[in-house]
Amino acid sequence: MTTPITRINPVLIDIPMPVETDRLTIRPPQPGDGIRVTEAKRETWADLTRWMDWATGEPDPSADEAVMREAQARFILRTDLMMLAFDRTTGKPVVFTGLHRNNWHARIFEIGYWVPTSARGQGYATEAANALTRFAFQALAARKVIITHAAGNEASAAVIHRLGYTLESVERFGTTLPDSTVVDQYRYARFDANGLPDLAIRW
Ligand SMILES: CC(C)(COP(=O)(O)OP(=O)(O)OC[C@H]1O[C@@H](n2cnc3c(N)ncnc32)[C@H](O)[C@@H]1OP(=O)(O)O)[C@@H](O)C(=O)NCCC(=O)NCCS
């Protein structure tokens, strides 16, 4: 007789929030966030429509508000952990991020991020991804944290390299860009938080 595999119901996993660094407060979406997402998308749309598969059509406040409320629900259900990172001084959202495609049994999580044009070049994406990497290992008992980027997305690759992720695989023709180009996808992983750039963090 084989022993059945016991799998935890992810809804029962406690996820401490918010996560704070010296510069950022990182939290799940909540009602009212939609308009801020729309504003951030509008200033960044040309770049987002280059790289992000969800960036089609035009940013719309009602649609974004619905996405934020649905994402809050998915966070509670643990099916996806979308998060927003706010600059603690200005209160502005500076990174749209989260832990996605989560495998709660294997404890494997994937970080995603985008930064509004006006907030680029200040290390916010690197700081948020550093924080979520630490959070995944230390608060969620991660075995592995993944970040991927499409071939040619050098800004995203730079974030990944700054955080000491190592290349795990290159999937040939692994992703389709919004303009329908099919390109390779680079997949990087970390198996612990050792050697990440120093970061004061609490949750
Ligand atoms: C990928 C993306 C988030 C990178 O944004 P970014 O602003 O370049 O990244 P960071 O916020 O980490 O900032 C890094 C830059 O700030 C500088 N910087 C300033 N202060 C810093 C600090 N305290 N820590 C780290 N970097 C700092 C770095 O030197 C770097 O500048 P450089 O690009 O001139 O070398 C952004 O290009 C983006 O949103 N792209 C579209 C969406 C996307 O492709 N997402 C990834 C999908 S895989």
PDB file of C-alpha atoms and ligand atoms in Angstrom:
ATOM      1  CA  MET A   1       0.000   0.000   0.000  1.00  0.00           C
ATOM      2  CA  THR A   2       1.417   3.385  -0.966  1.00  0.00           C
ATOM      3  CA  THR A   3       1.244   6.360   1.357  1.00  0.00           C
ATOM      4  CA  PRO A   4      -0.825   9.181  -0.160  1.00  0.00           C
ATOM      5  CA  ILE A   5       1.047  12.443  -0.710  1.00  0.00           C
ATOM      6  CA  THR A   6      -0.265  15.056   1.704  1.00  0.00           C
ATOM      7  CA  ARG A   7      -0.518  18.439   0.035  1.00  0.00           C
ATOM      8  CA  ILE A   8      -1.142  21.569   2.017  1.00  0.00           C
ATOM      9  CA  ASN A   9      -4.115  23.741   1.112  1.00  0.00           C
ATOM     10  CA  PRO A  10      -2.305  27.006   0.198  1.00  0.00           C
ATOM     11  CA  VAL A  11      -5.170  29.061   1.651  1.00  0.00           C
ATOM     12  CA  LEU A  12      -3.945  27.953   5.078  1.00  0.00           C
ATOM     13  CA  ILE A  13      -0.448  29.369   4.532  1.00  0.00           C
ATOM     14  CA  ASP A  14       0.096  32.610   6.424  1.00  0.00           C
ATOM     15  CA  ILE A  15       1.741  35.318   4.322  1.00  0.00           C
ATOM     16  CA  PRO A  16       2.965  38.246   6.430  1.00  0.00           C
ATOM     17  CA  MET A  17       2.336  41.604   4.754  1.00  0.00           C
ATOM     18  CA  PRO A  18       3.460  44.268   4.065  1.00  0.00           C
ATOM     19  CA  VAL A  19       7.143  43.782   3.290  1.00  0.00           C
ATOM     20  CA  GLU A  20       9.208  46.881   4.017  1.00  0.00           C
ATOM     21  CA  THR A  21      12.684  47.945   2.984  1.00  0.00           C
ATOM     22  CA  ASP A  22      14.313  51.314   3.676  1.00  0.00           C
ATOM     23  CA  ARG A  23      12.762  52.743   0.507  1.00  0.00           C
ATOM     24  CA  LEU A  24       9.786  50.505  -0.284  1.00  0.00           C
ATOM     25  CA  THR A  25       6.519  49.233   1.126  1.00  0.00           C
ATOM     26  CA  ILE A  26       5.415  46.127  -0.780  1.00  0.00           C
ATOM     27  CA  ARG A  27       1.829  44.928  -0.412  1.00  0.00           C
ATOM     28  CA  PRO A  28      -0.957  43.098  -2.257  1.00  0.00           C
ATOM     29  CA  PRO A  29      -3.354  45.047  -4.487  1.00  0.00           C
ATOM     30  CA  GLN A  30      -6.405  46.623  -2.915  1.00  0.00           C
ATOM     31  CA  PRO A  31      -9.490  48.479  -4.142  1.00  0.00           C
ATOM     32  CA  GLY A  32      -8.521  51.949  -5.388  1.00  0.00           C
ATOM     33  CA  ASP A  33      -5.175  50.868  -6.864  1.00  0.00           C
ATOM     34  CA  GLY A  34      -6.574  50.621 -10.409  1.00  0.00           C
ATOM     35  CA  ILE A  35      -6.235  54.303 -11.306  1.00  0.00           C
ATOM     36  CA  ARG A  36      -2.598  54.350 -10.184  1.00  0.00           C
ATOM     37  CA  VAL A  37      -1.883  51.323 -12.341  1.00  0.00           C
ATOM     38  CA  THR A  38      -3.543  53.040 -15.304  1.00  0.00           C
ATOM     39  CA  GLU A  39      -1.484  56.204 -14.798  1.00  0.00           C
ATOM     40  CA  ALA A  40       1.736  54.180 -14.525  1.00  0.00           C
ATOM     41  CA  LYS A  41       0.844  52.132 -17.599  1.00  0.00           C
ATOM     42  CA  ARG A  42       0.063  55.248 -19.645  1.00  0.00           C
ATOM     43  CA  GLU A  43       3.503  56.751 -19.121  1.00  0.00           C
ATOM     44  CA  THR A  44       5.180  53.385 -19.803  1.00  0.00           C
ATOM     45  CA  TRP A  45       2.931  51.952 -22.502  1.00  0.00           C
ATOM     46  CA  ALA A  46       5.415  52.078 -25.404  1.00  0.00           C
ATOM     47  CA  ASP A  47       7.892  49.937 -23.453  1.00  0.00           C
ATOM     48  CA  LEU A  48       5.315  47.623 -21.866  1.00  0.00           C
ATOM     49  CA  THR A  49       3.820  46.783 -25.264  1.00  0.00           C
ATOM     50  CA  ARG A  50       7.314  45.686 -26.299  1.00  0.00           C
ATOM     51  CA  TRP A  51       7.830  43.156 -23.532  1.00  0.00           C
ATOM     52  CA  MET A  52       4.709  42.276 -21.539  1.00  0.00           C
ATOM     53  CA  ASP A  53       2.225  39.837 -23.080  1.00  0.00           C
ATOM     54  CA  TRP A  54      -0.699  41.400 -21.194  1.00  0.00           C
ATOM     55  CA  ALA A  55       0.025  44.869 -22.619  1.00  0.00           C
ATOM     56  CA  THR A  56      -2.488  45.042 -25.444  1.00  0.00           C
ATOM     57  CA  GLY A  57      -5.158  47.612 -26.273  1.00  0.00           C
ATOM     58  CA  GLU A  58      -5.037  50.775 -24.164  1.00  0.00           C
ATOM     59  CA  PRO A  59      -4.832  51.247 -20.375  1.00  0.00           C
ATOM     60  CA  ASP A  60      -8.302  51.646 -18.892  1.00  0.00           C
ATOM     61  CA  PRO A  61      -9.061  52.635 -15.262  1.00  0.00           C
ATOM     62  CA  SER A  62     -12.157  50.404 -14.904  1.00  0.00           C
ATOM     63  CA  ALA A  63     -10.362  47.396 -16.347  1.00  0.00           C
ATOM     64  CA  ASP A  64      -7.328  48.030 -14.131  1.00  0.00           C
ATOM     65  CA  GLU A  65      -9.501  48.444 -11.048  1.00  0.00           C
ATOM     66  CA  ALA A  66     -11.151  45.098 -11.826  1.00  0.00           C
ATOM     67  CA  VAL A  67      -7.711  43.503 -12.284  1.00  0.00           C
ATOM     68  CA  MET A  68      -6.570  44.877  -8.898  1.00  0.00           C
ATOM     69  CA  ARG A  69      -9.656  43.540  -7.099  1.00  0.00           C
ATOM     70  CA  GLU A  70      -9.349  40.162  -8.804  1.00  0.00           C
ATOM     71  CA  ALA A  71      -5.646  40.080  -7.926  1.00  0.00           C
ATOM     72  CA  GLN A  72      -6.479  40.813  -4.290  1.00  0.00           C
ATOM     73  CA  ALA A  73      -8.829  37.818  -4.364  1.00  0.00           C
ATOM     74  CA  ARG A  74      -6.169  35.606  -5.960  1.00  0.00           C
ATOM     75  CA  PHE A  75      -3.712  36.724  -3.261  1.00  0.00           C
ATOM     76  CA  ILE A  76      -6.139  35.581  -0.574  1.00  0.00           C
ATOM     77  CA  LEU A  77      -6.631  32.263  -2.411  1.00  0.00           C
ATOM     78  CA  ARG A  78      -2.810  32.015  -2.850  1.00  0.00           C
ATOM     79  CA  THR A  79      -3.231  31.243  -6.551  1.00  0.00           C
ATOM     80  CA  ASP A  80      -1.099  34.279  -7.502  1.00  0.00           C
ATOM     81  CA  LEU A  81       0.683  36.853  -5.344  1.00  0.00           C
ATOM     82  CA  MET A  82       0.582  40.136  -7.243  1.00  0.00           C
ATOM     83  CA  MET A  83       2.154  43.007  -5.281  1.00  0.00           C
ATOM     84  CA  LEU A  84       2.781  46.720  -5.624  1.00  0.00           C
ATOM     85  CA  ALA A  85       5.867  48.455  -4.256  1.00  0.00           C
ATOM     86  CA  PHE A  86       5.430  52.052  -3.106  1.00  0.00           C
ATOM     87  CA  ASP A  87       8.164  54.581  -2.451  1.00  0.00           C
ATOM     88  CA  ARG A  88       7.797  55.175   1.280  1.00  0.00           C
ATOM     89  CA  THR A  89       8.655  58.876   0.987  1.00  0.00           C
ATOM     90  CA  THR A  90       6.425  59.883  -1.925  1.00  0.00           C
ATOM     91  CA  GLY A  91       3.761  57.181  -1.629  1.00  0.00           C
ATOM     92  CA  LYS A  92       4.032  56.578  -5.399  1.00  0.00           C
ATOM     93  CA  PRO A  93       3.855  53.060  -6.830  1.00  0.00           C
ATOM     94  CA  VAL A  94       7.322  52.441  -8.285  1.00  0.00           C
ATOM     95  CA  VAL A  95       7.347  48.686  -8.974  1.00  0.00           C
ATOM     96  CA  PHE A  96       4.523  46.414 -10.099  1.00  0.00           C
ATOM     97  CA  THR A  97       5.724  43.031  -9.021  1.00  0.00           C
ATOM     98  CA  GLY A  98       4.805  39.761  -7.361  1.00  0.00           C
ATOM     99  CA  LEU A  99       5.329  36.028  -7.029  1.00  0.00           C
ATOM    100  CA  HIS A 100       3.682  34.175  -9.873  1.00  0.00           C
ATOM    101  CA  ARG A 101       3.191  30.639 -11.248  1.00  0.00           C
ATOM    102  CA  ASN A 102       3.660  29.471  -7.680  1.00  0.00           C
ATOM    103  CA  ASN A 103       4.057  25.809  -6.885  1.00  0.00           C
ATOM    104  CA  TRP A 104       3.152  25.641  -3.210  1.00  0.00           C
ATOM    105  CA  HIS A 105       3.936  21.960  -2.901  1.00  0.00           C
ATOM    106  CA  ALA A 106       7.442  22.207  -4.355  1.00  0.00           C
ATOM    107  CA  ARG A 107       7.771  25.767  -2.979  1.00  0.00           C
ATOM    108  CA  ILE A 108       8.888  27.277  -6.266  1.00  0.00           C
ATOM    109  CA  PHE A 109       8.019  30.899  -7.005  1.00  0.00           C
ATOM    110  CA  GLU A 110       8.617  33.213  -9.960  1.00  0.00           C
ATOM    111  CA  ILE A 111       9.241  36.947  -9.590  1.00  0.00           C
ATOM    112  CA  GLY A 112       7.977  39.428 -12.158  1.00  0.00           C
ATOM    113  CA  TYR A 113       8.359  43.220 -12.263  1.00  0.00           C
ATOM    114  CA  TRP A 114       7.850  46.372 -14.244  1.00  0.00           C
ATOM    115  CA  VAL A 115       8.712  49.950 -13.358  1.00  0.00           C
ATOM    116  CA  PRO A 116       6.976  53.122 -14.618  1.00  0.00           C
ATOM    117  CA  THR A 117       9.221  55.189 -16.873  1.00  0.00           C
ATOM    118  CA  SER A 118       9.505  58.037 -14.350  1.00  0.00           C
ATOM    119  CA  ALA A 119      10.793  55.657 -11.637  1.00  0.00           C
ATOM    120  CA  ARG A 120      13.468  53.910 -13.711  1.00  0.00           C
ATOM    121  CA  GLY A 121      17.204  54.084 -13.119  1.00  0.00           C
ATOM    122  CA  GLN A 122      16.935  54.284  -9.323  1.00  0.00           C
ATOM    123  CA  GLY A 123      17.297  50.620  -8.438  1.00  0.00           C
ATOM    124  CA  TYR A 124      13.654  50.103  -7.432  1.00  0.00           C
ATOM    125  CA  ALA A 125      13.181  46.908  -9.489  1.00  0.00           C
ATOM    126  CA  THR A 126      16.417  45.469  -8.135  1.00  0.00           C
ATOM    127  CA  GLU A 127      15.386  46.345  -4.569  1.00  0.00           C
ATOM    128  CA  ALA A 128      11.874  44.880  -4.932  1.00  0.00           C
ATOM    129  CA  ALA A 129      13.197  41.663  -6.503  1.00  0.00           C
ATOM    130  CA  ASN A 130      15.868  41.418  -3.801  1.00  0.00           C
ATOM    131  CA  ALA A 131      13.152  41.838  -1.168  1.00  0.00           C
ATOM    132  CA  LEU A 132      10.829  39.256  -2.753  1.00  0.00           C
ATOM    133  CA  THR A 133      13.690  36.776  -3.163  1.00  0.00           C
ATOM    134  CA  ARG A 134      14.480  37.084   0.554  1.00  0.00           C
ATOM    135  CA  PHE A 135      10.787  36.957   1.393  1.00  0.00           C
ATOM    136  CA  ALA A 136      10.266  33.781  -0.665  1.00  0.00           C
ATOM    137  CA  PHE A 137      13.123  31.936   1.046  1.00  0.00           C
ATOM    138  CA  GLN A 138      12.655  33.256   4.557  1.00  0.00           C
ATOM    139  CA  ALA A 139       8.881  33.701   4.907  1.00  0.00           C
ATOM    140  CA  LEU A 140       7.552  31.170   2.374  1.00  0.00           C
ATOM    141  CA  ALA A 141      10.192  28.415   2.721  1.00  0.00           C
ATOM    142  CA  ALA A 142      11.041  28.532  -0.983  1.00  0.00           C
ATOM    143  CA  ARG A 143      13.220  25.826  -2.512  1.00  0.00           C
ATOM    144  CA  LYS A 144      13.759  27.834  -5.641  1.00  0.00           C
ATOM    145  CA  VAL A 145      12.970  31.298  -6.977  1.00  0.00           C
ATOM    146  CA  ILE A 146      12.876  31.934 -10.715  1.00  0.00           C
ATOM    147  CA  ILE A 147      13.111  35.060 -12.864  1.00  0.00           C
ATOM    148  CA  THR A 148      12.805  34.907 -16.640  1.00  0.00           C
ATOM    149  CA  HIS A 149      13.413  37.411 -19.405  1.00  0.00           C
ATOM    150  CA  ALA A 150      12.866  37.420 -23.132  1.00  0.00           C
ATOM    151  CA  ALA A 151      15.906  37.544 -25.411  1.00  0.00           C
ATOM    152  CA  GLY A 152      16.827  41.186 -25.958  1.00  0.00           C
ATOM    153  CA  ASN A 153      15.348  42.494 -22.705  1.00  0.00           C
ATOM    154  CA  GLU A 154      18.661  43.759 -21.396  1.00  0.00           C
ATOM    155  CA  ALA A 155      17.160  45.973 -18.675  1.00  0.00           C
ATOM    156  CA  SER A 156      15.503  42.944 -17.097  1.00  0.00           C
ATOM    157  CA  ALA A 157      18.655  40.840 -17.535  1.00  0.00           C
ATOM    158  CA  ALA A 158      20.628  43.535 -15.683  1.00  0.00           C
ATOM    159  CA  VAL A 159      18.264  43.322 -12.686  1.00  0.00           C
ATOM    160  CA  ILE A 160      18.681  39.533 -12.606  1.00  0.00           C
ATOM    161  CA  HIS A 161      22.487  39.738 -12.837  1.00  0.00           C
ATOM    162  CA  ARG A 162      22.701  42.391 -10.108  1.00  0.00           C
ATOM    163  CA  LEU A 163      20.939  39.899  -7.821  1.00  0.00           C
ATOM    164  CA  GLY A 164      23.316  37.028  -8.562  1.00  0.00           C
ATOM    165  CA  TYR A 165      20.772  34.695 -10.143  1.00  0.00           C
ATOM    166  CA  THR A 166      22.331  31.933 -12.244  1.00  0.00           C
ATOM    167  CA  LEU A 167      21.178  30.859 -15.691  1.00  0.00           C
ATOM    168  CA  GLU A 168      19.248  27.630 -15.485  1.00  0.00           C
ATOM    169  CA  SER A 169      18.060  27.195 -19.069  1.00  0.00           C
ATOM    170  CA  VAL A 170      17.333  28.914 -22.332  1.00  0.00           C
ATOM    171  CA  GLU A 171      14.083  27.863 -23.888  1.00  0.00           C
ATOM    172  CA  ARG A 172      14.415  28.242 -27.636  1.00  0.00           C
ATOM    173  CA  PHE A 173      11.417  30.170 -29.002  1.00  0.00           C
ATOM    174  CA  GLY A 174      10.047  30.045 -25.454  1.00  0.00           C
ATOM    175  CA  THR A 175       8.038  33.259 -25.440  1.00  0.00           C
ATOM    176  CA  THR A 176       5.939  35.365 -27.787  1.00  0.00           C
ATOM    177  CA  LEU A 177       6.273  39.140 -27.546  1.00  0.00           C
ATOM    178  CA  PRO A 178       3.231  41.424 -27.936  1.00  0.00           C
ATOM    179  CA  ASP A 179       4.243  42.169 -31.546  1.00  0.00           C
ATOM    180  CA  SER A 180       3.983  38.393 -32.205  1.00  0.00           C
ATOM    181  CA  THR A 181       7.744  37.873 -32.519  1.00  0.00           C
ATOM    182  CA  VAL A 182       8.753  34.498 -31.067  1.00  0.00           C
ATOM    183  CA  VAL A 183      12.038  34.706 -29.150  1.00  0.00           C
ATOM    184  CA  ASP A 184      14.142  32.662 -26.735  1.00  0.00           C
ATOM    185  CA  GLN A 185      13.354  32.834 -23.042  1.00  0.00           C
ATOM    186  CA  TYR A 186      16.137  32.946 -20.456  1.00  0.00           C
ATOM    187  CA  ARG A 187      15.312  31.345 -17.139  1.00  0.00           C
ATOM    188  CA  TYR A 188      17.371  32.137 -14.058  1.00  0.00           C
ATOM    189  CA  ALA A 189      17.143  30.658 -10.573  1.00  0.00           C
ATOM    190  CA  ARG A 190      18.295  31.037  -7.027  1.00  0.00           C
ATOM    191  CA  PHE A 191      18.226  28.276  -4.418  1.00  0.00           C
ATOM    192  CA  ASP A 192      18.898  30.463  -1.383  1.00  0.00           C
ATOM    193  CA  ALA A 193      19.256  34.122  -0.430  1.00  0.00           C
ATOM    194  CA  ASN A 194      23.019  33.926   0.152  1.00  0.00           C
ATOM    195  CA  GLY A 195      25.081  36.691  -1.382  1.00  0.00           C
ATOM    196  CA  LEU A 196      22.196  38.962  -2.352  1.00  0.00           C
ATOM    197  CA  PRO A 197      23.067  42.661  -2.168  1.00  0.00           C
ATOM    198  CA  ASP A 198      22.647  43.933   1.423  1.00  0.00           C
ATOM    199  CA  LEU A 199      19.096  45.040   2.175  1.00  0.00           C
ATOM    200  CA  ALA A 200      17.347  46.063   5.365  1.00  0.00           C
ATOM    201  CA  ILE A 201      14.013  44.255   5.264  1.00  0.00           C
ATOM    202  CA  ARG A 202      11.156  43.431   7.626  1.00  0.00           C
ATOM    203  CA  TRP A 203       7.671  41.973   7.513  1.00  0.00           C
TER     204      TRP A 203
HETATM  205  C1  LIG B   1      13.115  45.690 -16.424  1.00  0.00           C
HETATM  206  C2  LIG B   1      12.918  47.024 -15.701  1.00  0.00           C
HETATM  207  C3  LIG B   1      12.022  46.808 -14.501  1.00  0.00           C
HETATM  208  C4  LIG B   1      14.270  47.560 -15.253  1.00  0.00           C
HETATM  209  O1  LIG B   1      14.085  48.848 -14.722  1.00  0.00           O
HETATM  210  P1  LIG B   1      15.359  49.659 -14.189  1.00  0.00           P
HETATM  211  O2  LIG B   1      14.873  50.945 -13.661  1.00  0.00           O
HETATM  212  O3  LIG B   1      16.421  49.654 -15.212  1.00  0.00           O
HETATM  213  O4  LIG B   1      15.885  48.730 -13.008  1.00  0.00           O
HETATM  214  P2  LIG B   1      16.124  49.202 -11.518  1.00  0.00           P
HETATM  215  O5  LIG B   1      14.895  49.882 -11.030  1.00  0.00           O
HETATM  216  O6  LIG B   1      16.627  48.049 -10.766  1.00  0.00           O
HETATM  217  O7  LIG B   1      17.255  50.318 -11.676  1.00  0.00           O
HETATM  218  C5  LIG B   1      18.552  49.956 -12.122  1.00  0.00           C
HETATM  219  C6  LIG B   1      19.251  51.208 -12.598  1.00  0.00           C
HETATM  220  O8  LIG B   1      19.268  52.132 -11.514  1.00  0.00           O
HETATM  221  C7  LIG B   1      20.627  52.406 -11.125  1.00  0.00           C
HETATM  222  N1  LIG B   1      20.596  52.523  -9.657  1.00  0.00           N
HETATM  223  C8  LIG B   1      20.517  53.687  -8.991  1.00  0.00           C
HETATM  224  N2  LIG B   1      20.436  53.461  -7.681  1.00  0.00           N
HETATM  225  C9  LIG B   1      20.458  52.114  -7.519  1.00  0.00           C
HETATM  226  C10 LIG B   1      20.408  51.276  -6.391  1.00  0.00           C
HETATM  227  N3  LIG B   1      20.289  51.780  -5.143  1.00  0.00           N
HETATM  228  N4  LIG B   1      20.420  49.930  -6.577  1.00  0.00           N
HETATM  229  C11 LIG B   1      20.533  49.403  -7.802  1.00  0.00           C
HETATM  230  N5  LIG B   1      20.597  50.175  -8.926  1.00  0.00           N
HETATM  231  C12 LIG B   1      20.561  51.519  -8.778  1.00  0.00           C
HETATM  232  C13 LIG B   1      21.416  51.242 -11.680  1.00  0.00           C
HETATM  233  O9  LIG B   1      22.767  51.596 -11.888  1.00  0.00           O
HETATM  234  C14 LIG B   1      20.694  50.992 -12.975  1.00  0.00           C
HETATM  235  O10 LIG B   1      21.039  52.001 -13.879  1.00  0.00           O
HETATM  236  P3  LIG B   1      21.513  51.618 -15.385  1.00  0.00           P
HETATM  237  O11 LIG B   1      20.320  51.035 -16.060  1.00  0.00           O
HETATM  238  O12 LIG B   1      21.898  52.939 -15.929  1.00  0.00           O
HETATM  239  O13 LIG B   1      22.620  50.638 -15.224  1.00  0.00           O
HETATM  240  C15 LIG B   1      12.283  48.066 -16.642  1.00  0.00           C
HETATM  241  O14 LIG B   1      13.126  48.238 -17.752  1.00  0.00           O
HETATM  242  C16 LIG B   1      10.894  47.680 -17.097  1.00  0.00           C
HETATM  243  O15 LIG B   1       9.911  47.907 -16.402  1.00  0.00           O
HETATM  244  N6  LIG B   1      10.782  47.121 -18.321  1.00  0.00           N
HETATM  245  C17 LIG B   1       9.493  46.752 -18.904  1.00  0.00           C
HETATM  246  C18 LIG B   1       8.899  45.561 -18.220  1.00  0.00           C
HETATM  247  C19 LIG B   1       9.828  44.388 -18.228  1.00  0.00           C
HETATM  248  O16 LIG B   1      10.534  44.137 -19.201  1.00  0.00           O
HETATM  249  N7  LIG B   1       9.803  43.623 -17.132  1.00  0.00           N
HETATM  250  C20 LIG B   1      10.607  42.447 -16.984  1.00  0.00           C
HETATM  251  C21 LIG B   1       9.960  41.311 -17.628  1.00  0.00           C
HETATM  252  S1  LIG B   1      11.058  39.914 -17.627  1.00  0.00           S
END
